[in-house]
XYZ file of C-alpha atoms in Angstrom:
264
model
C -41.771 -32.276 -15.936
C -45.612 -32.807 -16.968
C -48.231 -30.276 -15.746
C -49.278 -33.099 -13.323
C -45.942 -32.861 -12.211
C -46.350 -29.645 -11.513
C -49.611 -29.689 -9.701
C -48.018 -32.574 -6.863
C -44.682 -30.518 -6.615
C -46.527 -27.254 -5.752
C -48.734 -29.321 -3.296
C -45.519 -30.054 -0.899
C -44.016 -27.665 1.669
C -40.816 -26.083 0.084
C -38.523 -27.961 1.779
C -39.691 -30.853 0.033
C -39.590 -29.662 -3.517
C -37.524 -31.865 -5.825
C -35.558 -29.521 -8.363
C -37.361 -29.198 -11.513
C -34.651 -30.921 -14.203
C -36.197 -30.357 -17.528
C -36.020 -33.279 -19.895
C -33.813 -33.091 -22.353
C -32.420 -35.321 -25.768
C -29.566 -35.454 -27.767
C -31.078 -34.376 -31.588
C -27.801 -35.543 -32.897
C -28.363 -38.841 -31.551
C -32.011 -39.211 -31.858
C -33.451 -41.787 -34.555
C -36.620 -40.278 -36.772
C -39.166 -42.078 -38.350
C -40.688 -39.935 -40.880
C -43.781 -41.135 -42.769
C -44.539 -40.151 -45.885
C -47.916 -38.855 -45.814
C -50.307 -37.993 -48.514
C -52.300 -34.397 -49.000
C -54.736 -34.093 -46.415
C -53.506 -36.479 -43.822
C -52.150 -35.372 -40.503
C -48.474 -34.764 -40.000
C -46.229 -36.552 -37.671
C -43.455 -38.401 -37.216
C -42.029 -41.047 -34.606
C -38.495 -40.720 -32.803
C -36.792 -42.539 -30.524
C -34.431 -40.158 -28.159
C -31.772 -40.812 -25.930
C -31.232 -38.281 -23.199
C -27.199 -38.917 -23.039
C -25.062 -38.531 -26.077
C -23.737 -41.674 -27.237
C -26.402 -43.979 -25.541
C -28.724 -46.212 -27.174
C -32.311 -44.448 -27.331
C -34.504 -45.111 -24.296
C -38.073 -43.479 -24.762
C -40.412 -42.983 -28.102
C -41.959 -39.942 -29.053
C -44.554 -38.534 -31.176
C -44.046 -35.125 -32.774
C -47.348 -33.854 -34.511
C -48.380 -30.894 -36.317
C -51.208 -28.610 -34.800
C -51.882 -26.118 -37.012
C -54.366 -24.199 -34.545
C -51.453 -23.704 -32.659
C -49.220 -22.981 -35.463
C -46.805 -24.913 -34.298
C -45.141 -28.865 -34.019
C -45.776 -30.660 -30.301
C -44.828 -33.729 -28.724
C -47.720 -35.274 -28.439
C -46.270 -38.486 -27.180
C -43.420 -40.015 -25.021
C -43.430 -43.665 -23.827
C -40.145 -45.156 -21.530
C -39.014 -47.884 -23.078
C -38.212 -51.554 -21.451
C -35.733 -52.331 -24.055
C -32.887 -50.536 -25.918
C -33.661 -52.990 -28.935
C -36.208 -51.293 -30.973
C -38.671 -52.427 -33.975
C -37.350 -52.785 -37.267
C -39.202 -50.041 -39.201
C -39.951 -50.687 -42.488
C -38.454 -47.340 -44.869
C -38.728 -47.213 -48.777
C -35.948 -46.318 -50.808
C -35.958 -42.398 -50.091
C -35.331 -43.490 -46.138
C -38.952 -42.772 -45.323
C -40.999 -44.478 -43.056
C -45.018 -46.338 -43.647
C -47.800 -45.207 -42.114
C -50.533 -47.533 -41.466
C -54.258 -47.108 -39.616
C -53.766 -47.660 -36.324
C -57.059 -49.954 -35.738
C -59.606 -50.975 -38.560
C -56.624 -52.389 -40.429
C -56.980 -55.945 -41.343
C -53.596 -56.480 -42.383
C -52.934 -56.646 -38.042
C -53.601 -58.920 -35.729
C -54.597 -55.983 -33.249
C -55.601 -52.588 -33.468
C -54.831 -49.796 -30.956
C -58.623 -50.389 -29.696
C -57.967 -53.543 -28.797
C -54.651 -53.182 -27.320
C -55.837 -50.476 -25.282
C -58.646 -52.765 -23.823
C -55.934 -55.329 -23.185
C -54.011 -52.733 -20.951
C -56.868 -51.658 -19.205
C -57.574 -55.628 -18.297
C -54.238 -55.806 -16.946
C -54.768 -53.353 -14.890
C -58.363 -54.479 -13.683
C -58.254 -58.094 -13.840
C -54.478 -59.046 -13.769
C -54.758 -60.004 -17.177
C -57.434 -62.148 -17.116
C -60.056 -61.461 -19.375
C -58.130 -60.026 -22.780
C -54.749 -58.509 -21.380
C -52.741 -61.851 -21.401
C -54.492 -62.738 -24.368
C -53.647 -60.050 -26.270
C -50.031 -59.550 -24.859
C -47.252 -62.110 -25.068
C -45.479 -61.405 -21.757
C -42.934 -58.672 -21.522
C -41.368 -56.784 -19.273
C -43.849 -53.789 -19.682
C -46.834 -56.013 -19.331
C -45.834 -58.175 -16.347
C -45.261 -54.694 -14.558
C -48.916 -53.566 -15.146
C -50.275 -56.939 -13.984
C -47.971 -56.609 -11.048
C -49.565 -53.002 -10.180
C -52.879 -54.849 -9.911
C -51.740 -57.850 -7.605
C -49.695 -56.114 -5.035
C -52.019 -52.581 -5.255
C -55.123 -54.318 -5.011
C -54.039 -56.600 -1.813
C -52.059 -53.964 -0.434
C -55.122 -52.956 2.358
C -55.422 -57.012 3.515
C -59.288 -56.757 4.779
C -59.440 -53.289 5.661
C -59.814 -52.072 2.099
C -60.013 -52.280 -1.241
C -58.683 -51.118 -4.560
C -60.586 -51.277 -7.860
C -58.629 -50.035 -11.494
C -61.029 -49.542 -14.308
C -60.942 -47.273 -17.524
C -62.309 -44.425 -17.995
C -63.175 -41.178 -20.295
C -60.034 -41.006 -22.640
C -59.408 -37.683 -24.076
C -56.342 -39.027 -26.582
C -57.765 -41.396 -28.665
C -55.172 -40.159 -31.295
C -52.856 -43.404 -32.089
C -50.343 -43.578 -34.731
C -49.245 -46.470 -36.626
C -45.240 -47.380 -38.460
C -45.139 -50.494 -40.574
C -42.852 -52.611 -39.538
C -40.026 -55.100 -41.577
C -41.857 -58.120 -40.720
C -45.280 -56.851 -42.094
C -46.737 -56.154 -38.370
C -46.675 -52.310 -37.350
C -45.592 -50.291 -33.828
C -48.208 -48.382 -32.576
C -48.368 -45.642 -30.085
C -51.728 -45.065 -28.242
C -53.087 -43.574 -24.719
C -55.231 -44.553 -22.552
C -56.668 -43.161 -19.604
C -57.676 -45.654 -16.139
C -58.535 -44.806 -12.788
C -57.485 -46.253 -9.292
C -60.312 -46.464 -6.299
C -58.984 -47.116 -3.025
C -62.166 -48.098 0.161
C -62.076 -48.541 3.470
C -63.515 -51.626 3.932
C -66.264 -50.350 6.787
C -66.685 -47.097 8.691
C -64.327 -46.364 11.287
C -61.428 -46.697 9.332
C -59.572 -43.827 6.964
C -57.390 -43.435 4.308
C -54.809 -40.663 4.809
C -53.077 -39.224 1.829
C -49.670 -39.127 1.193
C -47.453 -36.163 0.685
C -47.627 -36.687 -2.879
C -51.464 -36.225 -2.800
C -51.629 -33.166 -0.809
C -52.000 -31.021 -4.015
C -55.395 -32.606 -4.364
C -56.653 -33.914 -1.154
C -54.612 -31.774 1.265
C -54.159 -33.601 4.706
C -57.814 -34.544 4.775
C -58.505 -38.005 6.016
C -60.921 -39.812 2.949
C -62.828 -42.770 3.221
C -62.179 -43.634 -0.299
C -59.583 -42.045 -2.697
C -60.559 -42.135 -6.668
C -56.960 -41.307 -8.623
C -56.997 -40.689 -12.360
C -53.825 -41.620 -14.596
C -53.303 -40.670 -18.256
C -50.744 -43.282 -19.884
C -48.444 -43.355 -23.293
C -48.382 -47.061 -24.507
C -46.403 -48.466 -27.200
C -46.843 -51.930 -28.453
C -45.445 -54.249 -31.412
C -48.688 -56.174 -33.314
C -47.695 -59.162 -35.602
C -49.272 -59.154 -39.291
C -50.399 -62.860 -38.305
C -53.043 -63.894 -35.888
C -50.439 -64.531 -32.561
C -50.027 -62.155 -29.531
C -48.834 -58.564 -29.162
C -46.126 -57.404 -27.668
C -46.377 -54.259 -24.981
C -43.052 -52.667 -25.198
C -43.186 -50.096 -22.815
C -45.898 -47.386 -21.178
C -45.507 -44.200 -18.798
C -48.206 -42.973 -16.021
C -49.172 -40.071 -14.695
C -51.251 -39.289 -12.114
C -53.495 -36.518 -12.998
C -56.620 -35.835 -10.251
C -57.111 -37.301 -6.921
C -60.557 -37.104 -5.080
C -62.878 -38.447 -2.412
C -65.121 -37.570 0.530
C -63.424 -36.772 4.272
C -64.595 -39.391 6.757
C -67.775 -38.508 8.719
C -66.255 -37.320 11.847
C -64.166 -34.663 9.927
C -67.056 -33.709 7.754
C -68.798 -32.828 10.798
C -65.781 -30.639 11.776
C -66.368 -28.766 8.318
């Protein structure tokens, strides 16, 4: 459970409090993909973890080194849409290739760009750069679809906007891959605006918004998500491939309609 978790659990009554079931992974199972790094550079690694013994591994994760905590943390974790991961490329000692995530010439996309293209999926369907960036995939299609039935969902009593915003992880990490392309694992950070479409009309919050907007009607409702990504980039110039990404909602806000303001 995230901290955002958390925060829209302890924002229900108690009766409607899922049990908190800590995520777990089989470490006998899990596959590691350690880089080997020079002196100086940031540690890390890459895993992909299963969360049943035996299974095929189902999420990503990034494992880093903070020293100012003294201390490794998973700094990453992206659901996967496919059990079939990248061949990583590993040198004779079994140890992975780290590569820069963007500036690197050798890629047909850096995490910059790929993280633009997942924002435009979001925003525009696709139009402008996500569909050129991304072949289509399962992962992909499902963010375009979050923008075509979310943003219609109101008819012509409202609207929805998605756009990016401030992104506090702009870490992104980087494996070479067999083929000469690279995985890369990056964040990103968009927002969702919901508008009544004139006054008169309201937006009332769900029960999984009450942590943050109570029971307070709003005439528009700005919610913040912080995402993992992970994506495949060919060593050639043709399209990336988004193979999976994980939300989380983490702030909710927007002013009461006029006649409950008043009541204030």
């Amino acid at each position: 459970m995230s901290i955002s978790d958390y925060v829209e659990t302890e924002g229900l009554p108690a009766a409607g409090r899922r049990p908190y079931k800590p995520w777990s992974y089989d470490s006998a199972n899990a596959k590691l993909y350690i880089p080997r790094l020079g002196a100086g550079q940031d540690r890390w690694f890459a895993a992909a973890l299963s969360s049943q013994k035996g299974k095929a591994p189902s999420r990503l994760a990034v494992f880093a080194e903070r020293p100012q905590h003294k201390r490794w943390e998973m700094v990453s974790v992206v659901d996967l849409d496919s059990q079939k991961l990248p061949d990583i490329a590993l040198d004779r000692d079994g140890y992975a290739t780290a590569v820069p995530a963007d500036g690197n010439k050798q890629l047909a996309a850096g995490s910059d760009l790929l993280r633009t293209a997942v924002l435009d999926n979001f925003a525009t369907g696709g139009a402008n750069t996500g569909t050129k960036v991304f072949a289509p995939t399962k992962a992909s299609k499902r963010q375009i679809e979050v923008h075509d039935k979310t943003g219609s969902r109101f008819g012509k009593q409202g609207t929805t906007v998605f756009a990016g915003t401030a992104n506090r992880y702009k870490d992104a990490y980087a494996l070479k891959t067999t083929d000469g392309g690279a995985l890369i694992l990056f964040s990103h950070t968009h927002t969702q605006t919901d508008a009544v479409a004139h006054s008169g009309l309201q937006i009332n919050p769900g029960k999984e918004d009450r942590a943050w907007l109570h029971d307070v009607p709003r005439s528009s409702i700005q919610y913040t998500f912080v995402c993992n990504d992970a994506a495949t980039v060919p060593a050639k110039a043709e399209p990336s491939r988004l193979i999976g990404y994980t939300c989380a909602r983490t702030d909710a806000s927007g002013p009461p309609v006029a006649s409950w303001s008043g009541r204030a």
